PDB file of C-alpha atoms (C1' of nucleotides) in Angstrom:
ATOM      1  CA  MET A  26       9.766 -65.436 203.266  1.00  0.00           C
ATOM      2  CA  PRO A  27       6.751 -63.538 201.886  1.00  0.00           C
ATOM      3  CA  GLN A  28       4.193 -64.865 204.348  1.00  0.00           C
ATOM      4  CA  THR A  29       1.825 -66.146 201.655  1.00  0.00           C
ATOM      5  CA  ALA A  30      -1.630 -65.465 203.011  1.00  0.00           C
ATOM      6  CA  PRO A  31      -3.720 -68.674 203.457  1.00  0.00           C
ATOM      7  CA  THR A  32      -6.558 -67.510 201.147  1.00  0.00           C
ATOM      8  CA  PRO A  33      -9.596 -69.774 201.564  1.00  0.00           C
ATOM      9  CA  TRP A  34     -10.709 -69.377 197.987  1.00  0.00           C
ATOM     10  CA  ALA A  35      -7.786 -70.900 196.211  1.00  0.00           C
ATOM     11  CA  THR A  36      -8.872 -71.028 192.601  1.00  0.00           C
ATOM     12  CA  LEU A  37     -11.582 -68.498 192.657  1.00  0.00           C
ATOM     13  CA  GLY A  38     -13.062 -67.359 189.402  1.00  0.00           C
ATOM     14  CA  PRO A  39     -16.216 -66.965 187.351  1.00  0.00           C
ATOM     15  CA  ALA A  40     -18.120 -69.443 189.565  1.00  0.00           C
ATOM     16  CA  SER A  41     -19.185 -71.426 186.569  1.00  0.00           C
ATOM     17  CA  ILE A  42     -15.619 -72.062 185.475  1.00  0.00           C
ATOM     18  CA  ASN A  43     -14.274 -73.673 188.677  1.00  0.00           C
ATOM     19  CA  GLN A  44     -17.302 -75.769 189.301  1.00  0.00           C
ATOM     20  CA  GLY A  45     -16.403 -77.898 192.240  1.00  0.00           C
ATOM     21  CA  GLN A  46     -12.907 -76.472 192.657  1.00  0.00           C
ATOM     22  CA  CYS A  47     -13.343 -73.802 195.202  1.00  0.00           C
ATOM     23  CA  PRO A  48     -15.228 -74.762 198.435  1.00  0.00           C
ATOM     24  CA  VAL A  49     -16.066 -71.189 199.199  1.00  0.00           C
ATOM     25  CA  ARG A  50     -17.673 -70.569 195.878  1.00  0.00           C
ATOM     26  CA  ASP A  51     -19.422 -73.895 196.177  1.00  0.00           C
ATOM     27  CA  VAL A  52     -21.239 -72.841 199.310  1.00  0.00           C
ATOM     28  CA  LEU A  53     -21.659 -69.224 198.393  1.00  0.00           C
ATOM     29  CA  ASP A  54     -23.271 -70.182 195.145  1.00  0.00           C
ATOM     30  CA  HIS A  55     -25.904 -72.192 197.032  1.00  0.00           C
ATOM     31  CA  ILE A  56     -27.012 -69.591 199.551  1.00  0.00           C
ATOM     32  CA  GLY A  57     -26.454 -66.905 197.071  1.00  0.00           C
ATOM     33  CA  ASP A  58     -29.175 -67.814 194.666  1.00  0.00           C
ATOM     34  CA  LYS A  59     -32.681 -66.522 195.271  1.00  0.00           C
ATOM     35  CA  TRP A  60     -34.466 -69.595 196.590  1.00  0.00           C
ATOM     36  CA  THR A  61     -32.156 -72.340 197.729  1.00  0.00           C
ATOM     37  CA  ALA A  62     -31.732 -71.179 201.292  1.00  0.00           C
ATOM     38  CA  LEU A  63     -35.427 -70.671 201.709  1.00  0.00           C
ATOM     39  CA  ILE A  64     -36.106 -74.168 200.543  1.00  0.00           C
ATOM     40  CA  VAL A  65     -33.661 -75.586 203.013  1.00  0.00           C
ATOM     41  CA  LEU A  66     -35.166 -73.579 205.775  1.00  0.00           C
ATOM     42  CA  THR A  67     -38.622 -74.759 204.784  1.00  0.00           C
ATOM     43  CA  LEU A  68     -37.553 -78.391 204.920  1.00  0.00           C
ATOM     44  CA  LYS A  69     -36.296 -78.029 208.494  1.00  0.00           C
ATOM     45  CA  SER A  70     -39.333 -79.260 210.373  1.00  0.00           C
ATOM     46  CA  SER A  71     -40.388 -82.066 208.064  1.00  0.00           C
ATOM     47  CA  PRO A  72     -39.984 -83.547 204.512  1.00  0.00           C
ATOM     48  CA  SER A  73     -42.339 -82.020 202.020  1.00  0.00           C
ATOM     49  CA  ARG A  74     -43.909 -82.757 198.767  1.00  0.00           C
ATOM     50  CA  PHE A  75     -43.337 -80.635 195.685  1.00  0.00           C
ATOM     51  CA  SER A  76     -46.692 -78.904 195.842  1.00  0.00           C
ATOM     52  CA  ALA A  77     -46.316 -78.349 199.545  1.00  0.00           C
ATOM     53  CA  LEU A  78     -43.013 -76.622 199.046  1.00  0.00           C
ATOM     54  CA  HIS A  79     -44.570 -74.658 196.187  1.00  0.00           C
ATOM     55  CA  ARG A  80     -47.168 -73.308 198.644  1.00  0.00           C
ATOM     56  CA  ALA A  81     -44.743 -72.853 201.538  1.00  0.00           C
ATOM     57  CA  VAL A  82     -42.183 -70.805 199.691  1.00  0.00           C
ATOM     58  CA  PRO A  83     -43.997 -67.603 198.724  1.00  0.00           C
ATOM     59  CA  ASP A  84     -43.904 -66.559 195.043  1.00  0.00           C
ATOM     60  CA  ILE A  85     -41.558 -69.238 193.822  1.00  0.00           C
ATOM     61  CA  SER A  86     -42.318 -70.647 190.375  1.00  0.00           C
ATOM     62  CA  LYS A  87     -42.440 -74.241 189.627  1.00  0.00           C
ATOM     63  CA  ARG A  88     -39.471 -73.738 187.374  1.00  0.00           C
ATOM     64  CA  MET A  89     -37.274 -72.292 189.928  1.00  0.00           C
ATOM     65  CA  LEU A  90     -38.443 -74.764 192.616  1.00  0.00           C
ATOM     66  CA  THR A  91     -37.587 -77.684 190.387  1.00  0.00           C
ATOM     67  CA  GLN A  92     -34.247 -76.165 189.487  1.00  0.00           C
ATOM     68  CA  SER A  93     -33.242 -75.431 193.079  1.00  0.00           C
ATOM     69  CA  LEU A  94     -34.327 -78.824 194.239  1.00  0.00           C
ATOM     70  CA  ARG A  95     -32.289 -80.537 191.560  1.00  0.00           C
ATOM     71  CA  ASN A  96     -29.170 -78.586 192.549  1.00  0.00           C
ATOM     72  CA  LEU A  97     -29.669 -79.460 196.190  1.00  0.00           C
ATOM     73  CA  GLU A  98     -30.220 -83.134 195.310  1.00  0.00           C
ATOM     74  CA  ARG A  99     -27.209 -83.108 193.048  1.00  0.00           C
ATOM     75  CA  ASP A 100     -24.951 -81.831 195.884  1.00  0.00           C
ATOM     76  CA  GLY A 101     -26.312 -84.354 198.292  1.00  0.00           C
ATOM     77  CA  LEU A 102     -28.094 -81.861 200.587  1.00  0.00           C
ATOM     78  CA  LEU A 103     -31.479 -83.395 200.082  1.00  0.00           C
ATOM     79  CA  SER A 104     -32.905 -86.648 198.809  1.00  0.00           C
ATOM     80  CA  ARG A 105     -35.857 -87.183 196.495  1.00  0.00           C
ATOM     81  CA  HIS A 106     -38.278 -89.982 196.995  1.00  0.00           C
ATOM     82  CA  VAL A 107     -40.897 -90.961 194.407  1.00  0.00           C
ATOM     83  CA  PHE A 108     -44.029 -92.805 195.362  1.00  0.00           C
ATOM     84  CA  PRO A 109     -45.400 -94.441 192.368  1.00  0.00           C
ATOM     85  CA  THR A 110     -49.009 -93.717 193.227  1.00  0.00           C
ATOM     86  CA  LYS A 111     -51.470 -92.179 190.806  1.00  0.00           C
ATOM     87  CA  PRO A 112     -51.039 -89.246 190.470  1.00  0.00           C
ATOM     88  CA  PRO A 113     -47.383 -89.554 191.537  1.00  0.00           C
ATOM     89  CA  ALA A 114     -46.194 -88.123 194.871  1.00  0.00           C
ATOM     90  CA  VAL A 115     -42.605 -86.934 195.340  1.00  0.00           C
ATOM     91  CA  GLU A 116     -41.183 -86.218 198.677  1.00  0.00           C
ATOM     92  CA  TYR A 117     -37.997 -84.196 199.461  1.00  0.00           C
ATOM     93  CA  ARG A 118     -36.077 -84.372 202.634  1.00  0.00           C
ATOM     94  CA  LEU A 119     -32.873 -83.077 204.065  1.00  0.00           C
ATOM     95  CA  THR A 120     -30.008 -85.518 204.172  1.00  0.00           C
ATOM     96  CA  PRO A 121     -27.698 -85.434 207.310  1.00  0.00           C
ATOM     97  CA  MET A 122     -25.476 -83.149 205.373  1.00  0.00           C
ATOM     98  CA  GLY A 123     -28.369 -81.000 204.484  1.00  0.00           C
ATOM     99  CA  GLN A 124     -29.255 -80.729 208.150  1.00  0.00           C
ATOM    100  CA  SER A 125     -25.821 -79.791 209.128  1.00  0.00           C
ATOM    101  CA  PHE A 126     -25.955 -77.069 206.390  1.00  0.00           C
ATOM    102  CA  LEU A 127     -29.242 -75.967 207.800  1.00  0.00           C
ATOM    103  CA  ARG A 128     -27.768 -75.327 211.162  1.00  0.00           C
ATOM    104  CA  HIS A 129     -25.290 -72.822 209.753  1.00  0.00           C
ATOM    105  CA  LEU A 130     -28.010 -71.283 207.726  1.00  0.00           C
ATOM    106  CA  GLU A 131     -30.107 -70.796 210.849  1.00  0.00           C
ATOM    107  CA  SER A 132     -27.252 -69.189 212.781  1.00  0.00           C
ATOM    108  CA  LEU A 133     -26.890 -66.835 209.886  1.00  0.00           C
ATOM    109  CA  VAL A 134     -30.579 -65.988 209.911  1.00  0.00           C
ATOM    110  CA  ALA A 135     -30.386 -65.389 213.635  1.00  0.00           C
ATOM    111  CA  TRP A 136     -27.536 -62.938 212.998  1.00  0.00           C
ATOM    112  CA  ALA A 137     -29.535 -61.214 210.398  1.00  0.00           C
ATOM    113  CA  GLU A 138     -32.482 -60.766 212.661  1.00  0.00           C
ATOM    114  CA  GLU A 139     -30.417 -59.547 215.560  1.00  0.00           C
ATOM    115  CA  ASN A 140     -28.495 -57.023 213.472  1.00  0.00           C
ATOM    116  CA  HIS A 141     -31.250 -55.957 211.115  1.00  0.00           C
ATOM    117  CA  PRO A 142     -32.147 -52.803 213.163  1.00  0.00           C
ATOM    118  CA  ALA A 143     -28.495 -51.786 213.273  1.00  0.00           C
ATOM    119  CA  VAL A 144     -28.132 -52.244 209.563  1.00  0.00           C
ATOM    120  CA  ARG A 145     -31.176 -50.215 208.883  1.00  0.00           C
ATOM    121  CA  GLU A 146     -29.836 -47.405 211.024  1.00  0.00           C
ATOM    122  CA  ALA A 147     -26.516 -47.581 209.300  1.00  0.00           C
ATOM    123  CA  ARG A 148     -28.266 -47.167 205.965  1.00  0.00           C
ATOM    124  CA  LEU A 149     -30.241 -44.144 207.152  1.00  0.00           C
ATOM    125  CA  ARG A 150     -26.966 -42.554 208.386  1.00  0.00           C
ATOM    126  CA  PHE A 151     -25.293 -43.361 205.078  1.00  0.00           C
ATOM    127  CA  GLU A 152     -28.059 -41.886 202.953  1.00  0.00           C
ATOM    128  CA  ALA A 153     -28.190 -38.817 205.204  1.00  0.00           C
ATOM    129  CA  ALA A 154     -24.452 -38.284 204.750  1.00  0.00           C
ATOM    130  CA  ASN A 155     -24.629 -38.483 201.019  1.00  0.00           C
ATOM    131  CA  ASP A 156     -27.908 -36.727 200.358  1.00  0.00           C
ATOM    132  CA  GLU A 157     -27.359 -33.263 201.598  1.00  0.00           C
ATOM    133  CA  GLY A 158     -25.510 -31.631 198.790  1.00  0.00           C
TER     134      GLY A 158
ATOM    135  CA  MET B  27     -56.601 -72.488 214.416  1.00  0.00           C
ATOM    136  CA  PRO B  28     -54.412 -73.087 211.330  1.00  0.00           C
ATOM    137  CA  GLN B  29     -50.990 -73.148 213.037  1.00  0.00           C
ATOM    138  CA  THR B  30     -49.504 -70.363 210.997  1.00  0.00           C
ATOM    139  CA  ALA B  31     -45.893 -71.361 210.376  1.00  0.00           C
ATOM    140  CA  PRO B  32     -43.372 -68.864 211.742  1.00  0.00           C
ATOM    141  CA  THR B  33     -41.742 -68.188 208.356  1.00  0.00           C
ATOM    142  CA  PRO B  34     -38.466 -66.276 208.905  1.00  0.00           C
ATOM    143  CA  TRP B  35     -38.769 -64.423 205.589  1.00  0.00           C
ATOM    144  CA  ALA B  36     -41.906 -62.490 206.247  1.00  0.00           C
ATOM    145  CA  THR B  37     -42.233 -60.158 203.278  1.00  0.00           C
ATOM    146  CA  LEU B  38     -40.073 -61.977 200.874  1.00  0.00           C
ATOM    147  CA  GLY B  39     -40.013 -60.784 197.396  1.00  0.00           C
ATOM    148  CA  PRO B  40     -37.823 -59.705 194.443  1.00  0.00           C
ATOM    149  CA  ALA B  41     -35.052 -58.639 196.764  1.00  0.00           C
ATOM    150  CA  SER B  42     -34.862 -55.212 195.270  1.00  0.00           C
ATOM    151  CA  ILE B  43     -38.458 -54.448 196.148  1.00  0.00           C
ATOM    152  CA  ASN B  44     -38.363 -55.143 199.925  1.00  0.00           C
ATOM    153  CA  GLN B  45     -35.032 -53.516 200.485  1.00  0.00           C
ATOM    154  CA  GLY B  46     -34.482 -53.552 204.167  1.00  0.00           C
ATOM    155  CA  GLN B  47     -37.796 -55.286 204.875  1.00  0.00           C
ATOM    156  CA  CYS B  48     -36.785 -58.884 205.165  1.00  0.00           C
ATOM    157  CA  PRO B  49     -33.770 -59.719 207.366  1.00  0.00           C
ATOM    158  CA  VAL B  50     -33.146 -63.068 205.535  1.00  0.00           C
ATOM    159  CA  ARG B  51     -33.045 -61.408 202.202  1.00  0.00           C
ATOM    160  CA  ASP B  52     -30.857 -58.720 203.667  1.00  0.00           C
ATOM    161  CA  VAL B  53     -28.188 -61.098 204.768  1.00  0.00           C
ATOM    162  CA  LEU B  54     -28.502 -63.400 201.752  1.00  0.00           C
ATOM    163  CA  ASP B  55     -28.114 -60.501 199.367  1.00  0.00           C
ATOM    164  CA  HIS B  56     -24.730 -59.781 200.939  1.00  0.00           C
ATOM    165  CA  ILE B  57     -23.113 -63.145 200.887  1.00  0.00           C
ATOM    166  CA  GLY B  58     -24.902 -63.993 197.722  1.00  0.00           C
ATOM    167  CA  ASP B  59     -23.161 -61.579 195.431  1.00  0.00           C
ATOM    168  CA  LYS B  60     -19.890 -62.472 193.901  1.00  0.00           C
ATOM    169  CA  TRP B  61     -17.391 -60.570 195.914  1.00  0.00           C
ATOM    170  CA  THR B  62     -18.708 -59.154 199.184  1.00  0.00           C
ATOM    171  CA  ALA B  63     -18.077 -62.277 201.286  1.00  0.00           C
ATOM    172  CA  LEU B  64     -14.515 -62.483 199.827  1.00  0.00           C
ATOM    173  CA  ILE B  65     -13.806 -58.964 200.771  1.00  0.00           C
ATOM    174  CA  VAL B  66     -14.992 -59.425 204.388  1.00  0.00           C
ATOM    175  CA  LEU B  67     -12.858 -62.533 204.633  1.00  0.00           C
ATOM    176  CA  THR B  68      -9.831 -60.633 203.307  1.00  0.00           C
ATOM    177  CA  LEU B  69     -10.315 -57.873 205.833  1.00  0.00           C
ATOM    178  CA  LYS B  70     -10.209 -60.308 208.749  1.00  0.00           C
ATOM    179  CA  SER B  71      -6.590 -60.070 209.674  1.00  0.00           C
ATOM    180  CA  SER B  72      -6.131 -56.329 209.167  1.00  0.00           C
ATOM    181  CA  PRO B  73      -7.509 -53.161 207.681  1.00  0.00           C
ATOM    182  CA  SER B  74      -6.526 -52.757 204.045  1.00  0.00           C
ATOM    183  CA  ARG B  75      -6.169 -50.048 201.483  1.00  0.00           C
ATOM    184  CA  PHE B  76      -8.062 -50.013 198.256  1.00  0.00           C
ATOM    185  CA  SER B  77      -5.127 -51.244 196.142  1.00  0.00           C
ATOM    186  CA  ALA B  78      -4.188 -53.866 198.705  1.00  0.00           C
ATOM    187  CA  LEU B  79      -7.696 -55.265 198.484  1.00  0.00           C
ATOM    188  CA  HIS B  80      -7.496 -55.090 194.777  1.00  0.00           C
ATOM    189  CA  ARG B  81      -4.457 -57.302 194.823  1.00  0.00           C
ATOM    190  CA  ALA B  82      -5.667 -59.673 197.496  1.00  0.00           C
ATOM    191  CA  VAL B  83      -8.922 -60.466 195.954  1.00  0.00           C
ATOM    192  CA  PRO B  84      -8.097 -62.251 192.719  1.00  0.00           C
ATOM    193  CA  ASP B  85      -9.605 -61.107 189.474  1.00  0.00           C
ATOM    194  CA  ILE B  86     -11.893 -58.438 191.000  1.00  0.00           C
ATOM    195  CA  SER B  87     -12.297 -55.292 188.984  1.00  0.00           C
ATOM    196  CA  LYS B  88     -11.947 -51.788 190.492  1.00  0.00           C
ATOM    197  CA  ARG B  89     -15.557 -51.241 189.628  1.00  0.00           C
ATOM    198  CA  MET B  90     -16.843 -54.217 191.535  1.00  0.00           C
ATOM    199  CA  LEU B  91     -14.502 -53.592 194.420  1.00  0.00           C
ATOM    200  CA  THR B  92     -15.692 -50.041 194.805  1.00  0.00           C
ATOM    201  CA  GLN B  93     -19.310 -51.105 194.552  1.00  0.00           C
ATOM    202  CA  SER B  94     -18.985 -53.891 197.101  1.00  0.00           C
ATOM    203  CA  LEU B  95     -17.090 -51.735 199.498  1.00  0.00           C
ATOM    204  CA  ARG B  96     -19.754 -49.098 199.285  1.00  0.00           C
ATOM    205  CA  ASN B  97     -22.565 -51.578 200.021  1.00  0.00           C
ATOM    206  CA  LEU B  98     -20.644 -52.881 203.018  1.00  0.00           C
ATOM    207  CA  GLU B  99     -20.013 -49.355 204.236  1.00  0.00           C
ATOM    208  CA  ARG B 100     -23.619 -48.415 203.694  1.00  0.00           C
ATOM    209  CA  ASP B 101     -24.791 -51.264 205.940  1.00  0.00           C
ATOM    210  CA  GLY B 102     -22.327 -50.519 208.597  1.00  0.00           C
ATOM    211  CA  LEU B 103     -20.269 -53.654 208.240  1.00  0.00           C
ATOM    212  CA  LEU B 104     -16.994 -51.734 207.469  1.00  0.00           C
ATOM    213  CA  SER B 105     -15.750 -48.195 207.807  1.00  0.00           C
ATOM    214  CA  ARG B 106     -13.855 -46.076 205.388  1.00  0.00           C
ATOM    215  CA  HIS B 107     -11.042 -43.874 206.506  1.00  0.00           C
ATOM    216  CA  VAL B 108      -9.486 -41.301 204.153  1.00  0.00           C
ATOM    217  CA  PHE B 109      -5.963 -39.933 204.863  1.00  0.00           C
ATOM    218  CA  PRO B 110      -5.542 -36.708 202.900  1.00  0.00           C
ATOM    219  CA  THR B 111      -2.049 -37.428 201.835  1.00  0.00           C
ATOM    220  CA  LYS B 112      -0.829 -36.878 198.246  1.00  0.00           C
ATOM    221  CA  PRO B 113      -1.657 -39.203 196.623  1.00  0.00           C
ATOM    222  CA  PRO B 114      -4.637 -39.984 198.893  1.00  0.00           C
ATOM    223  CA  ALA B 115      -4.763 -43.246 200.892  1.00  0.00           C
ATOM    224  CA  VAL B 116      -8.048 -44.830 201.883  1.00  0.00           C
ATOM    225  CA  GLU B 117      -8.250 -47.599 204.470  1.00  0.00           C
ATOM    226  CA  TYR B 118     -11.093 -49.996 204.975  1.00  0.00           C
ATOM    227  CA  ARG B 119     -11.679 -51.864 208.182  1.00  0.00           C
ATOM    228  CA  LEU B 120     -14.359 -54.067 209.662  1.00  0.00           C
ATOM    229  CA  THR B 121     -16.694 -52.529 212.208  1.00  0.00           C
ATOM    230  CA  PRO B 122     -17.658 -54.596 215.271  1.00  0.00           C
ATOM    231  CA  MET B 123     -20.749 -55.636 213.422  1.00  0.00           C
ATOM    232  CA  GLY B 124     -18.620 -56.539 210.439  1.00  0.00           C
ATOM    233  CA  GLN B 125     -16.454 -58.676 212.575  1.00  0.00           C
ATOM    234  CA  SER B 126     -19.441 -60.471 214.132  1.00  0.00           C
ATOM    235  CA  PHE B 127     -20.654 -61.176 210.591  1.00  0.00           C
ATOM    236  CA  LEU B 128     -17.223 -62.397 209.702  1.00  0.00           C
ATOM    237  CA  ARG B 129     -17.439 -65.134 212.355  1.00  0.00           C
ATOM    238  CA  HIS B 130     -20.550 -66.506 210.794  1.00  0.00           C
ATOM    239  CA  LEU B 131     -18.967 -66.304 207.420  1.00  0.00           C
ATOM    240  CA  GLU B 132     -15.927 -68.251 208.607  1.00  0.00           C
ATOM    241  CA  SER B 133     -18.047 -71.007 210.164  1.00  0.00           C
ATOM    242  CA  LEU B 134     -19.794 -71.311 206.832  1.00  0.00           C
ATOM    243  CA  VAL B 135     -16.426 -71.534 205.082  1.00  0.00           C
ATOM    244  CA  ALA B 136     -15.328 -74.212 207.550  1.00  0.00           C
ATOM    245  CA  TRP B 137     -18.449 -76.133 206.737  1.00  0.00           C
ATOM    246  CA  ALA B 138     -17.787 -75.808 203.060  1.00  0.00           C
ATOM    247  CA  GLU B 139     -14.196 -77.127 203.414  1.00  0.00           C
ATOM    248  CA  GLU B 140     -15.237 -80.053 205.578  1.00  0.00           C
ATOM    249  CA  ASN B 141     -18.080 -81.043 203.315  1.00  0.00           C
ATOM    250  CA  HIS B 142     -16.562 -80.311 199.995  1.00  0.00           C
ATOM    251  CA  PRO B 143     -15.357 -83.869 199.347  1.00  0.00           C
ATOM    252  CA  ALA B 144     -18.801 -85.223 200.142  1.00  0.00           C
ATOM    253  CA  VAL B 145     -20.476 -82.730 197.845  1.00  0.00           C
ATOM    254  CA  ARG B 146     -18.130 -83.656 195.003  1.00  0.00           C
ATOM    255  CA  GLU B 147     -18.851 -87.351 195.519  1.00  0.00           C
ATOM    256  CA  ALA B 148     -22.622 -86.607 195.549  1.00  0.00           C
ATOM    257  CA  ARG B 149     -22.221 -84.815 192.246  1.00  0.00           C
ATOM    258  CA  LEU B 150     -20.351 -87.583 190.674  1.00  0.00           C
ATOM    259  CA  ARG B 151     -23.016 -90.073 191.773  1.00  0.00           C
ATOM    260  CA  PHE B 152     -25.757 -87.804 190.501  1.00  0.00           C
ATOM    261  CA  GLU B 153     -24.145 -87.430 187.087  1.00  0.00           C
ATOM    262  CA  ALA B 154     -23.555 -91.128 186.834  1.00  0.00           C
ATOM    263  CA  ALA B 155     -27.145 -91.829 187.590  1.00  0.00           C
ATOM    264  CA  ASN B 156     -28.332 -89.485 184.931  1.00  0.00           C
ATOM    265  CA  ASP B 157     -25.813 -90.151 182.210  1.00  0.00           C
ATOM    266  CA  GLU B 158     -26.215 -93.700 181.415  1.00  0.00           C
ATOM    267  CA  GLY B 159     -29.144 -93.561 179.012  1.00  0.00           C
TER     268      GLY B 159
ATOM    269  C1'  DC C  28     -49.229 -84.042 190.663  1.00  0.00           C
ATOM    270  C1'  DG C  29     -44.672 -83.062 189.345  1.00  0.00           C
ATOM    271  C1'  DG C  30     -42.415 -81.563 186.341  1.00  0.00           C
ATOM    272  C1'  DA C  31     -39.900 -80.070 181.205  1.00  0.00           C
ATOM    273  C1'  DA C  32     -39.455 -76.686 177.309  1.00  0.00           C
ATOM    274  C1'  DT C  33     -39.342 -72.310 175.523  1.00  0.00           C
ATOM    275  C1'  DC C  34     -39.125 -67.350 175.352  1.00  0.00           C
ATOM    276  C1'  DC C  35     -37.816 -63.109 177.284  1.00  0.00           C
ATOM    277  C1'  DA C  36     -36.633 -59.045 180.546  1.00  0.00           C
ATOM    278  C1'  DG C  37     -33.557 -57.122 183.874  1.00  0.00           C
ATOM    279  C1'  DC C  38     -29.724 -56.921 186.345  1.00  0.00           C
ATOM    280  C1'  DA C  39     -24.917 -58.291 187.745  1.00  0.00           C
ATOM    281  C1'  DA C  40     -20.750 -57.879 186.361  1.00  0.00           C
ATOM    282  C1'  DG C  41     -16.733 -57.602 182.701  1.00  0.00           C
ATOM    283  C1'  DA C  42     -14.023 -54.472 179.688  1.00  0.00           C
ATOM    284  C1'  DT C  43     -12.365 -50.105 178.800  1.00  0.00           C
ATOM    285  C1'  DA C  44     -11.266 -45.334 179.279  1.00  0.00           C
ATOM    286  C1'  DC C  45     -10.928 -41.278 181.940  1.00  0.00           C
ATOM    287  C1'  DT C  46     -10.099 -38.230 186.463  1.00  0.00           C
ATOM    288  C1'  DG C  47      -8.729 -35.497 190.918  1.00  0.00           C
TER     289       DG C  47
ATOM    290  C1'  DC D  15      -3.815 -43.868 194.456  1.00  0.00           C
ATOM    291  C1'  DA D  16      -8.579 -44.430 194.466  1.00  0.00           C
ATOM    292  C1'  DG D  17     -11.856 -44.060 192.206  1.00  0.00           C
ATOM    293  C1'  DT D  18     -15.970 -42.696 188.191  1.00  0.00           C
ATOM    294  C1'  DA D  19     -18.356 -43.221 183.687  1.00  0.00           C
ATOM    295  C1'  DT D  20     -20.026 -45.758 179.825  1.00  0.00           C
ATOM    296  C1'  DC D  21     -20.934 -49.530 177.049  1.00  0.00           C
ATOM    297  C1'  DT D  22     -21.878 -54.323 176.590  1.00  0.00           C
ATOM    298  C1'  DT D  23     -22.869 -59.126 177.730  1.00  0.00           C
ATOM    299  C1'  DG D  24     -24.241 -63.348 180.094  1.00  0.00           C
ATOM    300  C1'  DC D  25     -26.814 -65.393 183.347  1.00  0.00           C
ATOM    301  C1'  DT D  26     -30.802 -65.499 186.708  1.00  0.00           C
ATOM    302  C1'  DG D  27     -35.183 -65.981 187.117  1.00  0.00           C
ATOM    303  C1'  DG D  28     -40.212 -64.765 185.647  1.00  0.00           C
ATOM    304  C1'  DA D  29     -44.163 -66.066 182.556  1.00  0.00           C
ATOM    305  C1'  DT D  30     -46.269 -69.249 179.839  1.00  0.00           C
ATOM    306  C1'  DT D  31     -47.311 -73.573 177.711  1.00  0.00           C
ATOM    307  C1'  DC D  32     -47.200 -78.477 177.390  1.00  0.00           C
ATOM    308  C1'  DC D  33     -46.588 -83.502 179.123  1.00  0.00           C
ATOM    309  C1'  DG D  34     -46.911 -88.490 181.575  1.00  0.00           C
TER     310       DG D  34
END
DNA sequence: CGGAATCCAGCAAGATACTG
DNA sequence: CAGTATCTTGCTGGATTCCG
């Protein structure tokens, strides 16, 4: 028998097509985009209001902040709480699932920080090997 | 004193600008793109030749495969070995750093698979809450 | 304050064809 | 077999403006 490899990505494809079909794509699409991971990391210590997040995450636009927050809320990684004050206040906080995701994110960040020097060295070597010519 | 938060992303920015400056971006840029993570996962069990990878990763084009492999090689996550046979054979294998990265990737995949059902439920609830109008 | 709507540039990536 | 080269497109995300 042909030893069918247990591919984890099953029905991979153009990401947008198999929305919700492939778990790998589902998680990769999250940390892949520009801001989502940063927002999750920012929400680690405490829940935050929209404007606080806007200040905390450098250079993000309100548009992208809104969009990323919606996606995270949609997937159940964070919850949104509206306080009907005047002007309104909206608080975002990680759900338990969001917190469990955060832990994996942090371990990845830790890896990045540990290996960053090695990566930079590798890059220099690679450039050097391809430049002389 | 204003308790300057220890942001892990330091000099974040348009990704392309701070190439090699921000560790978080560095790692996110890798797993963020469409194919890199899948290639690393595929190389887990054994080194592979170009065409084997091309078959193993569904729907990837030769162009993107080449590009992703180059990036991974550049960063020292995998190594490329050319056998000067005729026709040539090229083998790709994870470096030790690549393997350590793979472990984090796998734990992320595991998380994705565990929580996929919950994510899908959350999505359904979210849609339901926004559809009735 | 917390968004939504619109417009637009740039890049990632697909399709296709060619090469040593 | 293992790529490279070129063209083209779709989506991501930035800038700006407006709203309850």
